[in-house]
Amino acid sequence: MFGKILIANRGEIAMRVVRACRTLGIRTVAIHSDVDATAPHVRFADEAVCVGPADPRRSYLNIPQIIAAAEITGADAVHPGYGFLSENAEFAELCRRCGLTFIGPTPEAMRLWGDKVRAREAAKRFGLPLLPGTTVLRDAEDAAVQAARIGYPVILKAAGGGGGRGMRVVRDDSEIRRSFETATSEAQAGFKNPDVYLEKFVEEPRHIELQVLGDGHGHIFTFGERECSLQRRHQKIIEEAPSPVMTPEKRAELSEVCAHALLETGYTSLGTLEFLMDERGNLYFMEMNTRVQVEHPVTELVTGIDLVENQIRAAAGQALSLPSGRALGLRGHALECRINAEDPRTFVPWPGLITEYLPPGGGGVRVDSGVYGGFRVPNNYDPMLAKVITHGATRAEAIARMRCALDEFVIGGIRTNIPLHQALLRDPDVVAGKMSTRTIERLRF
């Protein structure tokens, strides 16, 4: 097992890794920017190193500074969390060259599964269902020809990343060329990779994802699916496990085909395969995230498996023995609400001083947080402050506990999106489990 891990991240995910390391008896090193000097992950790590100013390009994305911090503190490994450098194959490769274990998949696996076009090709090779689509488009004219072949509406997607950047829905030929130029510009700015491709666009899809973990000893574990349909502009808002519309038979079938594909490509570490489900219940592979997901706690609560702890064990070379696939017994239902510092109606970020902070508690309630009362939320990073996760014997019980938890959650001095969550959990379609990725567009509160 590692003696010391450097955590190349901030906020609640950095605290999550600190806790997992403490459980395993591993010392931790927190990196931070100057505006995060008083953040919880800095306080609770065993050591801390400032790697630059607030601008993430000069701190949390500053690879030379992060590698130097690991070497100076004698860290054995680097945990990237999610976001920032978590899916950067060059960073993972540099860690390896410097004698540091990157707690994630190999650079080769990241290049295969992290590139959406290559991932589609691999998925097709191993029998995962795919929407009609293309490889990387040459230019705007190629985009127009391919869109006409597939049939409108289509969606342009960045090959090198996600989160809504480099993504454009196109409904007719008059939009395709302009949308291609916009998408490539966004892809270049967001991922330093202008490549985009096309897929057939599903009007009212559900977003379903499958959690996996490989241990490097010939084992691929699958831990069931999550429902992530409640999202705005491709950014998830509420997640849950299991999905209200998945059957045990469909779950087992999906788990087996995904496990086979990942085993054949030598995948190790945590990963998530994402799918769209159309109105008829058909699933289509969309992409893979080669890292721990924001929403991993809902899977932890319904499986009883600590995903981050086992990710670290796998990175240290241990062979894991975990229930998986058909042998996995899901326990009840879990929901997660992402609490962001933003106006709940306009979604404008709302940084500032948190004057009061009182998180909820009680049975079946978990809060993963990266802030406290008196902490000043900077305007340089993602606005997520915390995640509220609830667990119940049934979906109805998990929703009831979440409503109580949101009512109890006090965050003073700034605006948050808690009212949005409260409105969603009162919406009849959401309560009935009949949501799609467009549900929030229609919400009025």
Short mmCIF file of C-alpha atoms in Angstrom, two decimals:
data_model
loop_
_atom_site.label_atom_id
_atom_site.label_comp_id
_atom_site.label_asym_id
_atom_site.label_seq_id
_atom_site.Cartn_x
_atom_site.Cartn_y
_atom_site.Cartn_z
CA MET A 1 0.00 0.00 0.00
CA PHE A 2 1.11 3.56 -0.63
CA GLY A 3 2.74 5.53 2.17
CA LYS A 4 1.68 8.97 0.96
CA ILE A 5 -0.73 10.23 -1.73
CA LEU A 6 -0.80 13.70 -3.23
CA ILE A 7 -4.34 14.86 -4.04
CA ALA A 8 -4.31 16.92 -7.24
CA ASN A 9 -7.69 18.54 -6.72
CA ARG A 10 -9.79 20.71 -4.42
CA GLY A 11 -13.25 20.94 -2.84
CA GLU A 12 -15.41 18.03 -1.80
CA ILE A 13 -13.63 15.42 -3.93
CA ALA A 14 -10.29 16.29 -2.30
CA MET A 15 -11.93 15.80 1.11
CA ARG A 16 -13.40 12.50 -0.11
CA VAL A 17 -9.94 11.23 -1.02
CA VAL A 18 -8.51 12.45 2.30
CA ARG A 19 -11.11 10.37 4.16
CA ALA A 20 -10.44 7.25 2.08
CA CYS A 21 -6.71 7.59 2.68
CA ARG A 22 -7.23 7.98 6.43
CA THR A 23 -9.25 4.77 6.48
CA LEU A 24 -6.41 2.98 4.71
CA GLY A 25 -3.74 4.52 6.95
CA ILE A 26 -2.17 6.56 4.14
CA ARG A 27 -0.73 10.04 4.68
CA THR A 28 -1.95 12.78 2.35
CA VAL A 29 -0.60 15.90 0.66
CA ALA A 30 -3.06 18.61 -0.38
CA ILE A 31 -2.21 21.03 -3.15
CA HIS A 32 -3.98 24.36 -3.24
CA SER A 33 -4.09 27.75 -4.90
CA ASP A 34 -3.57 30.87 -2.81
CA VAL A 35 -7.34 31.50 -2.53
CA ASP A 36 -7.87 27.96 -1.23
CA ALA A 37 -5.31 28.21 1.59
CA THR A 38 -8.03 27.83 4.24
CA ALA A 39 -10.08 25.18 2.43
CA PRO A 40 -11.07 22.02 4.37
CA HIS A 41 -8.92 19.68 2.26
CA VAL A 42 -5.88 21.79 3.14
CA ARG A 43 -6.71 21.70 6.83
CA PHE A 44 -7.33 17.96 7.07
CA ALA A 45 -4.51 16.66 4.86
CA ASP A 46 -1.25 15.77 6.61
CA GLU A 47 0.74 18.22 4.47
CA ALA A 48 -0.14 21.03 2.07
CA VAL A 49 1.69 22.76 -0.77
CA CYS A 50 0.62 25.96 -2.53
CA VAL A 51 1.05 25.42 -6.27
CA GLY A 52 0.07 28.85 -7.59
CA PRO A 53 -2.47 31.66 -7.76
CA ALA A 54 -6.25 31.41 -8.18
CA ASP A 55 -6.15 30.95 -11.96
CA PRO A 56 -6.45 27.14 -12.34
CA ARG A 57 -4.06 27.16 -15.30
CA ARG A 58 -1.35 28.34 -12.90
CA SER A 59 -2.29 26.08 -9.97
CA TYR A 60 -4.54 23.00 -10.28
CA LEU A 61 -3.57 22.57 -13.95
CA ASN A 62 0.09 23.46 -13.42
CA ILE A 63 1.66 20.07 -14.08
CA PRO A 64 5.31 21.00 -13.32
CA GLN A 65 4.30 22.50 -9.97
CA ILE A 66 2.19 19.48 -9.05
CA ILE A 67 4.94 17.00 -9.93
CA ALA A 68 7.43 19.10 -7.95
CA ALA A 69 5.08 19.11 -4.95
CA ALA A 70 4.86 15.32 -5.10
CA GLU A 71 8.62 14.95 -5.28
CA ILE A 72 9.32 17.46 -2.51
CA THR A 73 6.88 15.80 -0.12
CA GLY A 74 7.91 12.24 -0.99
CA ALA A 75 4.51 11.14 -2.27
CA ASP A 76 4.23 7.67 -3.83
CA ALA A 77 1.11 8.35 -5.84
CA VAL A 78 -1.20 11.06 -7.19
CA HIS A 79 -4.99 10.96 -6.98
CA PRO A 80 -6.51 13.37 -9.53
CA GLY A 81 -10.15 13.25 -8.36
CA TYR A 82 -12.46 14.41 -11.16
CA GLY A 83 -12.09 17.39 -13.48
CA PHE A 84 -8.80 19.28 -13.79
CA LEU A 85 -6.13 16.68 -14.78
CA SER A 86 -8.12 13.53 -14.05
CA GLU A 87 -8.47 12.51 -17.73
CA ASN A 88 -5.21 13.98 -18.99
CA ALA A 89 -3.20 11.08 -20.44
CA GLU A 90 -0.05 13.21 -20.71
CA PHE A 91 -0.20 13.95 -16.98
CA ALA A 92 -0.69 10.26 -16.20
CA GLU A 93 2.26 9.38 -18.41
CA LEU A 94 4.49 12.01 -16.80
CA CYS A 95 3.57 10.67 -13.35
CA ARG A 96 4.67 7.22 -14.48
CA ARG A 97 7.97 8.55 -15.85
CA CYS A 98 8.62 10.32 -12.55
CA GLY A 99 8.05 7.16 -10.52
CA LEU A 100 4.61 8.23 -9.24
CA THR A 101 1.56 5.98 -9.43
CA PHE A 102 -1.33 7.75 -11.12
CA ILE A 103 -4.49 6.55 -9.37
CA GLY A 104 -6.52 6.01 -12.48
CA PRO A 105 -6.31 4.00 -15.71
CA THR A 106 -3.15 3.75 -17.78
CA PRO A 107 -2.41 6.53 -20.27
CA GLU A 108 -3.09 4.05 -23.07
CA ALA A 109 -6.54 3.19 -21.73
CA MET A 110 -7.32 6.88 -21.22
CA ARG A 111 -6.43 7.62 -24.84
CA LEU A 112 -8.63 4.78 -26.05
CA TRP A 113 -11.71 5.30 -23.87
CA GLY A 114 -11.32 9.02 -23.18
CA ASP A 115 -11.41 9.98 -26.85
CA LYS A 116 -15.05 9.74 -27.85
CA VAL A 117 -14.44 8.71 -31.45
CA ARG A 118 -11.98 5.95 -30.51
CA ALA A 119 -14.32 4.88 -27.70
CA ARG A 120 -17.18 4.55 -30.20
CA GLU A 121 -14.99 2.38 -32.41
CA ALA A 122 -14.05 0.16 -29.44
CA ALA A 123 -17.68 -0.05 -28.33
CA LYS A 124 -18.75 -1.15 -31.81
CA ARG A 125 -16.00 -3.77 -31.89
CA PHE A 126 -17.20 -5.33 -28.63
CA GLY A 127 -20.91 -5.22 -29.36
CA LEU A 128 -22.10 -2.20 -27.37
CA PRO A 129 -25.14 -0.59 -29.02
CA LEU A 130 -24.45 2.70 -30.82
CA LEU A 131 -26.51 5.52 -32.26
CA PRO A 132 -25.85 6.25 -35.96
CA GLY A 133 -22.81 8.54 -36.10
CA THR A 134 -19.47 9.39 -37.70
CA THR A 135 -15.77 9.44 -37.08
CA VAL A 136 -13.96 12.80 -36.83
CA LEU A 137 -15.35 15.27 -39.37
CA ARG A 138 -12.92 16.81 -41.87
CA ASP A 139 -14.64 20.17 -42.30
CA ALA A 140 -18.02 21.92 -42.43
CA GLU A 141 -18.88 20.41 -45.81
CA ASP A 142 -18.16 16.92 -44.53
CA ALA A 143 -20.43 17.69 -41.57
CA ALA A 144 -23.24 18.71 -43.94
CA VAL A 145 -22.89 15.55 -46.06
CA GLN A 146 -22.80 13.25 -43.03
CA ALA A 147 -25.74 14.99 -41.32
CA ALA A 148 -27.85 14.51 -44.44
CA ARG A 149 -26.88 10.82 -44.49
CA ILE A 150 -27.77 10.26 -40.80
CA GLY A 151 -30.90 12.40 -40.93
CA TYR A 152 -31.75 15.46 -38.84
CA PRO A 153 -31.76 16.23 -35.97
CA VAL A 154 -28.11 15.46 -35.20
CA ILE A 155 -25.73 16.53 -32.47
CA LEU A 156 -22.12 17.68 -32.89
CA LYS A 157 -19.82 16.51 -30.09
CA ALA A 158 -16.21 17.22 -29.14
CA ALA A 159 -14.03 14.13 -29.50
CA GLY A 160 -11.72 15.13 -26.66
CA GLY A 161 -14.08 16.03 -23.80
CA GLY A 162 -17.58 16.58 -22.48
CA GLY A 163 -19.58 18.70 -20.07
CA GLY A 164 -21.50 20.38 -22.89
CA ARG A 165 -18.54 22.15 -24.46
CA GLY A 166 -18.16 21.59 -28.18
CA MET A 167 -21.70 20.24 -28.32
CA ARG A 168 -24.40 21.56 -30.64
CA VAL A 169 -27.83 20.21 -31.64
CA VAL A 170 -28.51 20.82 -35.35
CA ARG A 171 -32.03 20.49 -36.72
CA ASP A 172 -31.62 21.31 -40.41
CA ASP A 173 -29.10 21.97 -43.15
CA SER A 174 -29.17 25.75 -42.67
CA GLU A 175 -27.51 25.39 -39.23
CA ILE A 176 -24.91 22.69 -39.80
CA ARG A 177 -21.97 24.72 -41.14
CA ARG A 178 -22.21 27.50 -38.57
CA SER A 179 -22.68 24.98 -35.77
CA PHE A 180 -19.63 23.02 -36.95
CA GLU A 181 -17.43 26.12 -36.70
CA THR A 182 -18.79 26.98 -33.24
CA ALA A 183 -18.35 23.42 -31.96
CA THR A 184 -14.75 23.13 -33.19
CA SER A 185 -13.85 26.48 -31.64
CA GLU A 186 -15.34 25.44 -28.29
CA ALA A 187 -13.60 22.05 -28.46
CA GLN A 188 -10.25 23.69 -29.13
CA ALA A 189 -10.71 26.19 -26.30
CA GLY A 190 -11.97 23.60 -23.81
CA PHE A 191 -9.84 20.55 -24.62
CA LYS A 192 -6.99 21.77 -26.89
CA ASN A 193 -8.47 19.43 -29.50
CA PRO A 194 -10.75 20.81 -32.27
CA ASP A 195 -11.99 17.40 -33.47
CA VAL A 196 -15.76 16.90 -33.48
CA TYR A 197 -18.07 14.16 -34.71
CA LEU A 198 -21.79 13.66 -35.33
CA GLU A 199 -24.43 11.47 -33.73
CA LYS A 200 -28.14 11.06 -34.29
CA PHE A 201 -29.96 13.25 -31.75
CA VAL A 202 -32.58 11.66 -29.47
CA GLU A 203 -35.23 14.22 -28.52
CA GLU A 204 -36.33 12.93 -25.08
CA PRO A 205 -33.59 10.59 -23.83
CA ARG A 206 -32.80 9.32 -20.39
CA HIS A 207 -29.15 9.37 -19.30
CA ILE A 208 -28.07 6.02 -17.82
CA GLU A 209 -24.53 5.18 -16.73
CA LEU A 210 -22.80 2.01 -15.52
CA GLN A 211 -20.14 2.05 -12.78
CA VAL A 212 -17.12 -0.22 -13.33
CA LEU A 213 -13.80 -0.95 -11.64
CA GLY A 214 -10.82 -2.94 -12.95
CA ASP A 215 -8.07 -4.17 -10.64
CA GLY A 216 -5.28 -5.15 -13.06
CA HIS A 217 -5.59 -8.85 -12.13
CA GLY A 218 -8.08 -9.81 -14.81
CA HIS A 219 -11.14 -8.63 -12.90
CA ILE A 220 -13.70 -6.12 -14.10
CA PHE A 221 -16.37 -5.39 -11.50
CA THR A 222 -19.69 -3.78 -12.39
CA PHE A 223 -21.78 -2.10 -9.70
CA GLY A 224 -25.07 -1.31 -11.39
CA GLU A 225 -26.37 1.81 -13.06
CA ARG A 226 -27.17 5.38 -12.12
CA GLU A 227 -29.95 7.56 -13.51
CA CYS A 228 -28.55 11.00 -14.42
CA SER A 229 -31.34 12.42 -16.59
CA LEU A 230 -31.98 15.52 -14.48
CA GLN A 231 -29.47 17.89 -16.01
CA ARG A 232 -29.15 21.35 -17.45
CA ARG A 233 -27.05 22.01 -20.54
CA HIS A 234 -25.48 18.57 -20.15
CA GLN A 235 -24.49 19.29 -16.53
CA LYS A 236 -26.03 16.83 -14.08
CA ILE A 237 -28.12 18.23 -11.21
CA ILE A 238 -29.64 15.17 -9.46
CA GLU A 239 -28.48 11.56 -9.77
CA GLU A 240 -29.91 8.35 -8.36
CA ALA A 241 -29.29 4.63 -8.15
CA PRO A 242 -30.70 2.38 -9.35
CA SER A 243 -32.57 3.81 -12.34
CA PRO A 244 -36.37 3.59 -12.00
CA VAL A 245 -36.63 2.08 -15.49
CA MET A 246 -33.89 -0.57 -15.48
CA THR A 247 -34.84 -4.21 -15.00
CA PRO A 248 -32.53 -6.80 -13.40
CA GLU A 249 -32.33 -8.56 -16.77
CA LYS A 250 -31.32 -5.43 -18.66
CA ARG A 251 -28.82 -4.51 -15.91
CA ALA A 252 -27.18 -7.94 -16.08
CA GLU A 253 -27.01 -7.87 -19.88
CA LEU A 254 -25.46 -4.39 -19.92
CA SER A 255 -22.98 -5.32 -17.19
CA GLU A 256 -21.76 -8.38 -19.06
CA VAL A 257 -21.16 -6.68 -22.41
CA CYS A 258 -19.38 -3.72 -20.75
CA ALA A 259 -17.22 -5.96 -18.56
CA HIS A 260 -16.14 -7.95 -21.61
CA ALA A 261 -15.19 -4.80 -23.55
CA LEU A 262 -13.14 -3.39 -20.69
CA LEU A 263 -11.44 -6.68 -19.91
CA GLU A 264 -10.41 -7.09 -23.56
CA THR A 265 -8.89 -3.60 -23.61
CA GLY A 266 -7.02 -4.06 -20.31
CA TYR A 267 -8.87 -1.35 -18.41
CA THR A 268 -7.96 -0.76 -14.76
CA SER A 269 -9.30 1.63 -12.10
CA LEU A 270 -12.72 3.26 -11.79
CA GLY A 271 -14.66 4.20 -14.89
CA THR A 272 -18.18 4.98 -16.01
CA LEU A 273 -19.79 4.02 -19.31
CA GLU A 274 -22.56 6.44 -20.26
CA PHE A 275 -25.63 5.57 -22.33
CA LEU A 276 -28.67 7.27 -23.77
CA MET A 277 -32.01 5.50 -23.47
CA ASP A 278 -34.59 6.38 -26.10
CA GLU A 279 -38.35 6.55 -25.65
CA ARG A 280 -38.67 2.83 -26.44
CA GLY A 281 -36.17 1.78 -23.76
CA ASN A 282 -33.25 1.09 -26.13
CA LEU A 283 -29.79 1.88 -24.74
CA TYR A 284 -27.00 3.41 -26.85
CA PHE A 285 -23.37 3.83 -25.79
CA MET A 286 -22.38 7.49 -25.66
CA GLU A 287 -18.95 7.82 -24.00
CA MET A 288 -16.78 6.69 -21.11
CA ASN A 289 -15.41 8.73 -18.23
CA THR A 290 -12.05 7.31 -17.13
CA ARG A 291 -12.16 8.61 -13.55
CA VAL A 292 -14.20 8.71 -10.37
CA GLN A 293 -17.56 10.42 -11.00
CA VAL A 294 -19.13 13.21 -8.98
CA GLU A 295 -22.13 10.96 -8.38
CA HIS A 296 -20.23 7.91 -7.10
CA PRO A 297 -21.80 8.15 -3.58
CA VAL A 298 -25.21 6.90 -4.74
CA THR A 299 -23.58 3.70 -5.97
CA GLU A 300 -21.68 3.38 -2.69
CA LEU A 301 -24.89 3.63 -0.68
CA VAL A 302 -26.82 0.99 -2.66
CA THR A 303 -23.90 -1.46 -2.87
CA GLY A 304 -22.10 -0.89 0.44
CA ILE A 305 -18.80 -0.67 -1.48
CA ASP A 306 -16.34 2.18 -0.92
CA LEU A 307 -15.39 2.96 -4.53
CA VAL A 308 -12.57 5.40 -3.78
CA GLU A 309 -10.96 3.10 -1.25
CA ASN A 310 -11.06 0.20 -3.71
CA GLN A 311 -9.75 2.44 -6.50
CA ILE A 312 -6.71 3.13 -4.32
CA ARG A 313 -6.30 -0.57 -3.48
CA ALA A 314 -6.38 -1.44 -7.18
CA ALA A 315 -3.80 1.24 -8.01
CA ALA A 316 -1.53 -0.22 -5.33
CA GLY A 317 -1.62 -3.56 -7.15
CA GLN A 318 -4.02 -5.44 -4.92
CA ALA A 319 -6.36 -8.06 -6.36
CA LEU A 320 -9.91 -7.19 -5.33
CA SER A 321 -12.70 -9.54 -4.32
CA LEU A 322 -16.05 -7.76 -4.66
CA PRO A 323 -19.63 -8.65 -5.58
CA SER A 324 -20.32 -7.73 -9.19
CA GLY A 325 -22.80 -8.07 -12.04
CA ARG A 326 -25.45 -10.74 -11.44
CA ALA A 327 -24.01 -11.45 -7.97
CA LEU A 328 -24.46 -7.83 -6.90
CA GLY A 329 -27.30 -7.23 -4.49
CA LEU A 330 -28.56 -3.63 -4.59
CA ARG A 331 -29.81 -2.34 -1.25
CA GLY A 332 -32.63 0.18 -1.47
CA HIS A 333 -32.38 3.48 -3.33
CA ALA A 334 -30.15 6.55 -3.17
CA LEU A 335 -30.37 10.14 -4.47
CA GLU A 336 -27.73 12.87 -4.79
CA CYS A 337 -28.32 16.62 -5.12
CA ARG A 338 -25.43 18.83 -6.20
CA ILE A 339 -25.49 22.04 -4.16
CA ASN A 340 -24.03 24.87 -6.21
CA ALA A 341 -23.25 28.50 -5.41
CA GLU A 342 -25.50 29.97 -8.07
CA ASP A 343 -28.82 31.66 -8.60
CA PRO A 344 -31.42 28.84 -8.77
CA ARG A 345 -33.30 30.40 -11.71
CA THR A 346 -30.64 32.11 -13.83
CA PHE A 347 -27.81 29.71 -12.91
CA VAL A 348 -25.41 32.65 -12.63
CA PRO A 349 -22.52 31.69 -10.28
CA TRP A 350 -22.70 33.37 -6.87
CA PRO A 351 -19.29 33.41 -5.16
CA GLY A 352 -18.74 35.18 -1.84
CA LEU A 353 -18.48 34.72 1.90
CA ILE A 354 -20.50 31.91 3.50
CA THR A 355 -21.78 33.59 6.67
CA GLU A 356 -23.65 30.56 8.01
CA TYR A 357 -23.35 26.87 7.25
CA LEU A 358 -25.51 24.20 8.87
CA PRO A 359 -25.61 20.88 6.95
CA PRO A 360 -28.43 18.37 7.41
CA GLY A 361 -28.15 15.05 9.22
CA GLY A 362 -30.15 12.10 10.47
CA GLY A 363 -30.66 8.55 9.31
CA GLY A 364 -29.90 7.88 5.68
CA VAL A 365 -28.32 11.31 5.07
CA ARG A 366 -24.74 11.92 3.89
CA VAL A 367 -23.15 15.27 3.04
CA ASP A 368 -19.87 15.50 1.08
CA SER A 369 -18.71 19.10 1.36
CA GLY A 370 -15.73 21.28 0.59
CA VAL A 371 -16.77 24.43 2.50
CA TYR A 372 -17.70 25.71 5.96
CA GLY A 373 -19.14 28.80 7.63
CA GLY A 374 -16.67 31.65 7.15
CA PHE A 375 -15.20 30.21 3.93
CA ARG A 376 -15.09 32.57 0.98
CA VAL A 377 -16.21 30.82 -2.21
CA PRO A 378 -13.86 31.91 -5.03
CA ASN A 379 -15.12 32.73 -8.50
CA ASN A 380 -12.36 30.81 -10.26
CA TYR A 381 -13.72 27.26 -10.09
CA ASP A 382 -16.79 25.09 -10.50
CA PRO A 383 -19.54 26.46 -8.21
CA MET A 384 -20.32 23.13 -6.49
CA LEU A 385 -20.16 23.51 -2.70
CA ALA A 386 -21.42 20.15 -1.50
CA LYS A 387 -23.42 17.04 -2.34
CA VAL A 388 -26.38 15.85 -0.30
CA ILE A 389 -26.94 12.10 -0.62
CA THR A 390 -29.87 10.23 0.90
CA HIS A 391 -30.61 6.52 1.14
CA GLY A 392 -33.86 4.70 1.79
CA ALA A 393 -35.39 1.26 1.53
CA THR A 394 -37.43 2.57 -1.42
CA ARG A 395 -37.17 5.43 -3.89
CA ALA A 396 -40.07 7.18 -2.15
CA GLU A 397 -38.25 7.01 1.18
CA ALA A 398 -35.01 8.34 -0.35
CA ILE A 399 -36.95 11.27 -1.87
CA ALA A 400 -38.70 12.00 1.43
CA ARG A 401 -35.37 12.06 3.27
CA MET A 402 -33.90 14.33 0.60
CA ARG A 403 -36.77 16.79 0.96
CA CYS A 404 -36.16 16.94 4.72
CA ALA A 405 -32.40 17.31 4.24
CA LEU A 406 -32.80 20.17 1.76
CA ASP A 407 -35.20 21.94 4.13
CA GLU A 408 -32.59 21.68 6.89
CA PHE A 409 -29.58 22.79 4.85
CA VAL A 410 -28.67 26.37 5.81
CA ILE A 411 -26.08 28.24 3.72
CA GLY A 412 -26.02 31.96 4.43
CA GLY A 413 -24.40 34.89 2.64
CA ILE A 414 -24.64 33.53 -0.91
CA ARG A 415 -27.31 32.11 -3.18
CA THR A 416 -27.51 28.39 -3.88
CA ASN A 417 -29.56 26.12 -6.10
CA ILE A 418 -31.34 24.42 -3.17
CA PRO A 419 -34.71 25.91 -4.29
CA LEU A 420 -34.24 24.24 -7.69
CA HIS A 421 -33.76 20.85 -6.04
CA GLN A 422 -36.81 21.39 -3.85
CA ALA A 423 -38.90 22.24 -6.92
CA LEU A 424 -37.65 19.20 -8.84
CA LEU A 425 -38.51 16.86 -5.97
CA ARG A 426 -42.07 18.24 -5.98
CA ASP A 427 -42.49 17.78 -9.75
CA PRO A 428 -44.99 14.98 -10.49
CA ASP A 429 -42.94 13.53 -13.36
CA VAL A 430 -39.77 13.41 -11.24
CA VAL A 431 -41.60 11.83 -8.32
CA ALA A 432 -43.03 9.23 -10.70
CA GLY A 433 -39.61 8.56 -12.24
CA LYS A 434 -40.74 9.77 -15.68
CA MET A 435 -37.97 12.28 -16.36
CA SER A 436 -35.70 12.91 -19.35
CA THR A 437 -32.71 15.15 -20.00
CA ARG A 438 -35.18 17.91 -20.97
CA THR A 439 -37.25 17.85 -17.78
CA ILE A 440 -35.50 20.86 -16.23
CA GLU A 441 -36.14 22.94 -19.40
CA ARG A 442 -39.87 22.68 -18.68
CA LEU A 443 -39.70 23.26 -14.92
CA ARG A 444 -41.41 26.40 -13.58
CA PHE A 445 -41.05 27.42 -9.93
#
